[in-house]
Every structure is written in structure tokens, then in C-alpha cells.
Amino acid sequence: MSESLLCVLTEDLLVRVLHHLHSDADRKSWRLVCKHLNRVESLTRTTIRILRIEFLLALLHKFRNIQELDLSLCPRIDDGAVKVMLSQGSPGWTRGLKRLVLSRATGLGHSGLEQLVRACPLLEAVDVSHCWGFGDREAAAISCGTRLREVNMDKCLGVTDIGLARIAVGCSRLERLSLKWCFEISDLGVDLLCKKCFYLKVLDVSYLKVTSKSLRSIASLLNLEVLVMVGCSLVDDVGLRYLENGCPLLKTIDVSRCNCISSSGLISLVSGHVDLVQIAAGYCLSELSGPLVHCLKNLEQLSVIRIDGVQVSDFFLQTIGKNCKFIVELGLSKCIGVTNMGILHLVSGCGSLKILDLTCCRSITDAAISTIADTCPDLVCLRLESCDMVTENCIYHLGSSCLLLEELDLTDCSGINDIALKYLSGCSELVRLKLGLCTNISNIGLSQIAYNCRKMAELDLYRCVYIGDDGLAALASGCKKLMKLNVSYCNRITDKGMEYLSHLGELSELEMRGLSNVTSIGIKAVALSCKRLADLDLKHCEKIDDSGFWALAFYSQNLRQKTCYAGNTWFLQPV
Amino acid sequence: MDPKGSLCSNNWARSACLTSPGNGLQTNMSSDPSPFCGVRIEAPFKDFNQPSTNQSLLMAEPNKDIKISDIENCPLTDSSSQTGKLQDWDPNVMLNNLSFLEEKIHQLQGLVHLIDNKKCQPFAQPDALVTQEQQLITADLTSIIVQLISTAGSLLPSVRHTLANTSPLVSQLSQLRGLNLPFGSGPSGGIQPQNNNVNKVFDQSTQNDVPNNCEVEQNNMEEHETKDEEDVEEGENLPPGSYEILQLEKEEILAPHTHFCTICGKGFKRDANLRMHMRGHGDEYKTPAALAKPHKETGSEPKLIKRYSCPYAGCKRNKDHKKFQPLKTILCVKNHYKRTHCDKSYTCSRCHTKKFSVMADLKTHEKHCGKDKWLCSCGTTFSRKDKLFGHIALFQGHTPAIPLEETKVPAAPTDLDSKDNTCDKVGNMNFCFGSNPPNENEVQNIMDVKGNIDDPINYFSSLNFEGCNFGGFNEFSQSPFEDSDASFSFLMSGSFNYAPKPGCESTSDNL
């Protein structure tokens, strides 16, 4: 890059350009251009995700303007580390910090957490999800952040009503709170929360042992927009009736797996909120009753509805198709009674459908999928797992009409073959493709996909037994952005295939169970080149011996999780 | 009288059967049956044939217990004069009766001594003989008690006579039945099913009367007052008068022991303890039957509902109170009386402020005094989480404090909350009394305690909350009642320590 170019591009212009670079790889390339660009990047960067804690201090010095610090990959961080961070990091690095991600930071204690929270005067969001050891003390530490608007405490198993009360009192501006799997929290805590935090917009009480009493409290929240209560098996229709007259701004509700609610409860909920946008009610009803379908008619704003595992009728799909013009996402996973006719009725009205989940709707055939492809050009995600009747004919329609398709799940669709993949390669935007158990596809089909779908990031080839080294070669040359790959039990793959895979620099998750022809040489190649590799599954790879693991231990610095079994029992410590 | 009293709780039919066999030991008593029977059969018929002069008495009979009506005649050989004397009480007759009783007791003493001596010779007696002797004693005691009661019954004021509301004929018939019961020679099982309410009343009242001879009159009065009402209806929701009201005297309530050893006279609080103690008095007390819990309701016949009155005049639990609310069990009576009308003599050794009149209350308090506190940042402590949360919700800026020493705040079971609201009235007692509780708080507590006493169920469940047994206050509140049954089972037939004969089972069940 010449000097003149840099003279033309002033710093603010560079910043603007930089704003259009989103992926880490692109930014990395940017940083490597020259010192100047590197400096611009480090000054404008607001988000930083620490992969290894030993670089933390240096990174803190380099990036002065960070607003979001993600330490979720550093589970070993403890109170001592926090002390060092605060005392030896660049002066005032915490001053601008608004978001702190401490997910899975199980080593952190309450005193360290408190120091950290207190050091960040502008802190607005804290994520301590999956810190299973956290309890009331840690919650009390979080409550020191008086400006907090968002707290995620998923699976903080020790947090009780007391801890929640601390947060409710301390962080009265809270807008988003997730309490999923905080099993100790009861109605009492939720009630106090609703009395103290009037600004709550998003609340997740999934899997809590709360009863309808909590919903009475929640109904008093005037600003609540999203309520997620998956698996609250103690909540019944009485609770939903409280909601009917409360939460005037409610837009999204998730009552999946609430066993005790029935159609009548949902009817009262729906009739109280005609401007609902999202409903998720999977696995809580056995079938959609007529009156409920009738009620759903009134929801003109409805854009997302997920009713997995429910018996549906053509009448329901017809009603949705006729009345809910703005429907964007429809989840019918494992629904009984989804027929071609129903789908035809549905899509005739819902041209804007983007996400359709037809997992295990086994009676769906090519006719329905073709119609979907033709009438829903905006389709982004289609899940057809276990739809056995699907063949290349409908894939042709998908490949030619749904050019925006990003995600397609064809797991266990035995009708998929190389021709289907060839048609599918027309969907050049594909990011996620699942072809597990599609035993009829071979390297030829995979090559078609690989060369045409260059944005592919996630590919599942589980038990695609005809896939071999040539297919991986095509993948390596075509899908450079591949991050997740599953080639388990593709027995034709050898060390050569691994060699090809090693060219995938972005690869972070690799599942290669039961690859009996891969030896330590192949693993070493992957370990050497795939620096981002974090998850590796080597179960039943019996030819891999110690040297392979040595290579992994030595080269794969970012490896976090490795599954190996039968033969070798090496376990890499997360580094 | 107490030791014998418990002996006599043997059932009537059995005793009646056994008076007739000519046992050598019984010779001194053998004169009894014939006059008994003679009087017995005569008396009612005489009554029945009485013209209008004795009308008031006839009216009175059903109100009184049968035991009185027929037994009052027993000791008096001159039954014809007796009816007249009942009206205006004759001290001479009373004296007669008393001396008669005295004589009988002496006889009985001799008998017991005899048995006692025999016991020293292990091979002298087969078991059956021992049993017979015991039954004999029982029979005698029974008759003594009956006579005693009847004697006392003659003292009853004539006011009650006006309470009669059943027809004389019916009352006479029931009397006849009552006669059959103790002295019938047939199998008791055959008689028992016929016995209606009246007979059961009869039995129960005897049980209650036996131990507290000093209060025989008192108790009888109670029964008479209610008896006329009992005939009306027996309902589940217990409308006034559908149950029998018993009232123990203050001394009775405060007595430390309720079970006494028939042999050495030692007192016990529990029948079970007494049974354990009895083992030391001989092998016959060691049989599983003797050690077993004596009395279990089979539920075959509906038992008359008993309710209790507090002897304290003016108390809401006193039967004379306008809004009288009866106490359910004797334990309720005891606890109520101690809590409400006695000094609080037990002081908590931890906080030195909280006082109790019932030892158990103190113990439950001490268990939690200073512990398990729900603490607010303002320093106020609560014994219950929901109270703390109510406080926090009320006051801006207050927040729960997390104790420093413990790593985790003990988590109360979540179903606490559901219980909490159901027992709102109850929980007030459970405020924590720390080393420095706010004064007003305590005052309120004490008041609350008093308030709660009004409802026995609530009261017990509140205790239960103190015991932190949040999950199952139902089981807990159950136990005191059960216990009360047991502690007063010395009144029941089963506490007599021998294995009941199969033939007599039904009778003992009824008792």
C-alpha cells in the first residue's frame, strides 16, 4: 500500500471503511496492512473478546476505547486476576466499559466481581450466565452496578430470592433480565423484582419453580415486552389470565413446555394482547383447539409463531395463511397433521415467510416444498429434517427461487443425492447446511456445493459414507470460511483429507468421530494450521496415537474442548 | 383413688360377666349382685309407674346420665325412698353411701393384697386365673365408681331437671338398655350394637369422671347441660350443642402427671411411659399386648364429639362466653390455659426477653432464637422470608443483607411461599427475637400470640412454623391431638394391662 493512498484516506474515512468490516478475519487482514491502519483499528475497536488471559493486559493497553469486554473464554479468571487487571491495566480502561461478559467465569468470586463492577462506572450489561457456582453474594456484587440495564444470570444455581432482591433493589433501571435455570428463585423474589424494577422490558424466568402468583406480579410490569417462561410447569391458566389484563406492551411470549397451561389460558392471553408479535407455545398443548385458532385470527401483527409438537389441522394453517400476513417465522417441528394441503393454504397468504421449520413433518412431499420455494422468495431458513419424501425435484425449485436461503437442514432426507446438491448450489448465500445421514451424496455433489456456496460456515456431513478426501479438497478450496464441520463416520476420509482440511484457517469446531483411517499425521496437520480450533471430537479415531495428541497439545493453543475415547485418554487443559 | 381409677376403666360388660362365677376370692363380695339386680329392675319401673308427684324427676332422668339414673339406686337397698330423697338432698343418705363405698374399697384392698401375695409364687397361678382376678377387681372398682358418681349426682342442683326434653317413655327405655349393659349375662357383643348414643355417652362420661373424683359433680353438670342438646343432631361443622362440652378444673389442667401407676402410684405424663414403667412390676406387663398402644378407634361406630371448655370465667373458650369457641382436645385446653391464664415463667436463655408459659413453646423458640434470621440492610430481622420481602418492598433502598460468615444463605424450601399466604394469621408468632429486637415488634408478637389462641388449628400450625417445618404443618398439628388422645387414654379401657378377651373386643372398642 503506497503512501499516497494513506494520504488520501484520512483517519475518519478509514474509520468509516472499517465500520463495514464485520468478520474477525477481515479485520485481521486490515490490521496487518500497516501500522496506521492497525492504529485506527485499535482506536475504534469497542468490542474485545479475550481468547487467552495471558494477553489480556497487553490487549487492554492496546485497545483504549473498548466498551465491551468478553471474558467468556477465560474460565480461569479469578479474583487475583481481576486485581491485576484493575491495577496494571491501562489507566482508566474500565471507565468506558459498558458491557461485561463473564459467562462461564466460574473461578471468579464475589469480591473480584464486586471490584470489577465497581470499577466500571458506566457498566450497563453484565453476563454471568453459566457461572453455576454463583450465589447471592455474587448477585450482591452485581447489584453494585447501579446503572445496569441488562443482567444475564442463566444457570447461576446458587442465586436465591435474596440475591435477586439485591439486584432488584440495586439495579432499579434494569430492562433485561434472564433468570433461566436459577432454580432457587421463587415467587417471592419475582414479586419483589416486579415491584422494584418497573422498566423491565425483557424477562426470562424459564425453568423456575414459579407459580401463577409470579405471573400476577409480572402482569404489573407496564413496560414488559418480552416474557420467556419456558418449562414453568407450575404456571397454569390462572397465571395466563393475569397476563390478559397486564403487561400492555407485551410483544413476545414464550410458554413452551409449560405443561399445566391449556388452550383456554392461551386464549385469554391472546385476547388481551392483540398486537402480539411472537408466540412460542411448543410442547405445552396437545392440539390447537378451534377457539384458540379463532383467537389467533385477530393477531394481525403476528410474525413469529412456534407451536412445536402440537397436533395441527389444515384449518389452522389456513387461518394463519389468511389472517397473519406478516408472518415471518413458523415453527411446526414435530407437529402432527401437517399436510401438503395445509402448507399450500399457508403459503398462499404468507409470501413473506423467512423461516420455516418442518422438522419431522414426514408427510410433506416435493409438491409442498416446491410451492414454498415458489411463493416465498425471501426464505432464509428451511428445516426439513426427516422429511423422507423430499427429493431433488423440490430442491430444484429451492435452488432456483430461494436465492436468499442461508440455512437448510436436510438431515436424514434419504431422497437427497448429488443431483439435488447440484440444484442446491444455486443458493449461493448458504451459510449452514446439514446433510447428516444423507447417504446418497458423494464427493461430486459436495464439490458442487463447495464451489458455489462460498459463504458456507457450517457443514454437517455426519455419516455421509461416500464422502472422501476429494470432497474435503473441494471444501478446502471453496468454503474458506468454514468454521464448523462434522465429518463423523465418513470412513473414506484419510490423512490426505485432513491435510486438505488444514487449509481451513477459520475452522474452530471439528467433529471427526470414528474416522478409522485418520492417523496422527492427519491430526498433526490440522493442529498445525487450524489455529482457531477450539472444539475437537476424536472419539473412536483409533489410529490416532500419542504423537497426534502431542501435536494438538503443542500447536492448538485455543483448543478448549476435546472429546476422545477408546484407546487414548488424553485430556487437554483449556489453554 | 387414682390408681384404682385406672383399673376400673375396664369395660362394663366384662365385669358383669365375671361377677357371677363363684370365685373363692369373691365370696366377700358375692352379696352385691343380687341387691344390684333387684334394685335395678325395680327402680325404673317404679319410676315409670310414678304418678305426677315424681314427674319432675322423670323428666330429669334423661338429662342425667343413665349411670346416674340407675346407679344412684345401687347402693341403696331402699330404692323406694331414694327417689324422693333425691329431690331434697339428704345428708344421711349421702353418709350411708360414703361409708358403703369406704367398706367396698377396703374389701378391694384386701383382694389386691391377696393377689399381690400370690404373685410372689410364680407357679401358683395359671394365667387365666390371674386374668380373672384382675377382671374381678375391675368389676368391683367399676361398681365403686358408679356408686360414687351416683352419690355425687344426687348433689346436682334441681335446675337441670327443667332441661328435659325427651319423653319420659323414651328415657325409661333407654334406662332399661343402660341396665342391660353392665349386668346383662349375655355376650356383650350382642348388646352393644343396640346401644345408641346414650350408652356411649354413658361410657365416655365415666371415663372422664373416674380420675377426678373431686370434680365428679362438675363434670356431670357439664354432661347434663349438653346432653339434651346432643340428642338433636351431630353435625360435622359442629353447631353449638352438637358436641359434648367437658371442662376440667384448673388443678387438673396444671397437674404435672396424668397417668399413675396402679401399683406404686408413680405419676407419668404419657401413657406410653407408664406402660414402660409397668414392665418393672411383673412379667404380665411385658407382653406385647400389655405394651401395645391400648386404644385404637376402629371407627365402626361414630364417636361422640367431645369439645372442651376453659374453666377461666370470661374467657372466650369458657362455655359461658357469648361467642364460646370450644377447644378441640385436652392438650388444647392445657396449652390454652397455660398460655392465656398463667404466668410466663420460662424465659429464653438466649435472648432473655421472650417468655413462655408452655415449655414446648420455649423450646421451639430457643431452637430458632438468633438463628435463621432474615436480615434487612436496615438491621431489622425477620424470622420469615416473606415478611422480609414485604419489608423490602415497602421501604425504598432497603435490601436483604447477606450474612458474612456463611457462604450461602440457607435457602428455605420454595413451597414456603404457598404456605405463607394460607397461614397469614398464623405466622405472626414467628418474628424473630434476636438479642436486640425492636420493642414494638415484640409487643406485637405477644399480642399476636394471644390473638391466635382463639383458633386451635391456627395456633398449632403457627407453632409448627416456628419449628420450621414448613412443608407439612398438617402432620405436625396432627400430632398434638394424637398425643392428647394418648395422654388421656388412662381413662380408656385399654390401659388396663392385660390382653382383652376376644369376646369382649367390641365392648372395649366402644369405650
XYZ file of N, CA and C in Angstrom, chain A residues 29 40 99 113 137 176 201 226 271 278 290 299 323 397 546:
45
model
N -7.007 -8.963 8.597
C -6.307 -8.550 7.390
C -6.055 -7.040 7.413
N -5.633 2.735 13.678
C -7.034 3.130 13.510
C -7.956 2.039 14.040
N -20.207 -3.085 28.814
C -20.713 -4.457 28.782
C -19.607 -5.409 29.209
N -15.620 -9.962 41.590
C -16.722 -9.464 40.771
C -17.142 -8.075 41.220
N -24.099 -13.854 47.062
C -23.019 -12.890 47.224
C -22.618 -12.294 45.884
N -33.462 -5.649 31.037
C -33.427 -7.033 30.546
C -32.832 -7.921 31.621
N -38.099 -4.725 30.426
C -38.678 -4.945 29.101
C -38.607 -6.411 28.712
N -41.114 -8.581 26.403
C -40.779 -9.975 26.118
C -40.837 -10.769 27.417
N -56.312 -12.923 23.691
C -57.384 -11.940 23.543
C -57.044 -10.641 24.267
N -44.796 -12.226 18.683
C -44.213 -13.567 18.712
C -44.915 -14.433 19.738
N -60.183 -25.277 18.323
C -60.828 -24.360 17.393
C -60.899 -22.925 17.890
N -54.655 -11.710 15.612
C -53.284 -11.218 15.794
C -52.706 -10.821 14.443
N -54.926 -14.792 7.648
C -55.031 -13.624 8.531
C -53.706 -13.002 8.944
N -36.459 -26.404 -7.222
C -37.220 -25.166 -7.023
C -36.535 -24.282 -5.985
N -0.309 -41.134 20.521
C 0.198 -40.054 21.365
C 0.796 -38.899 20.577
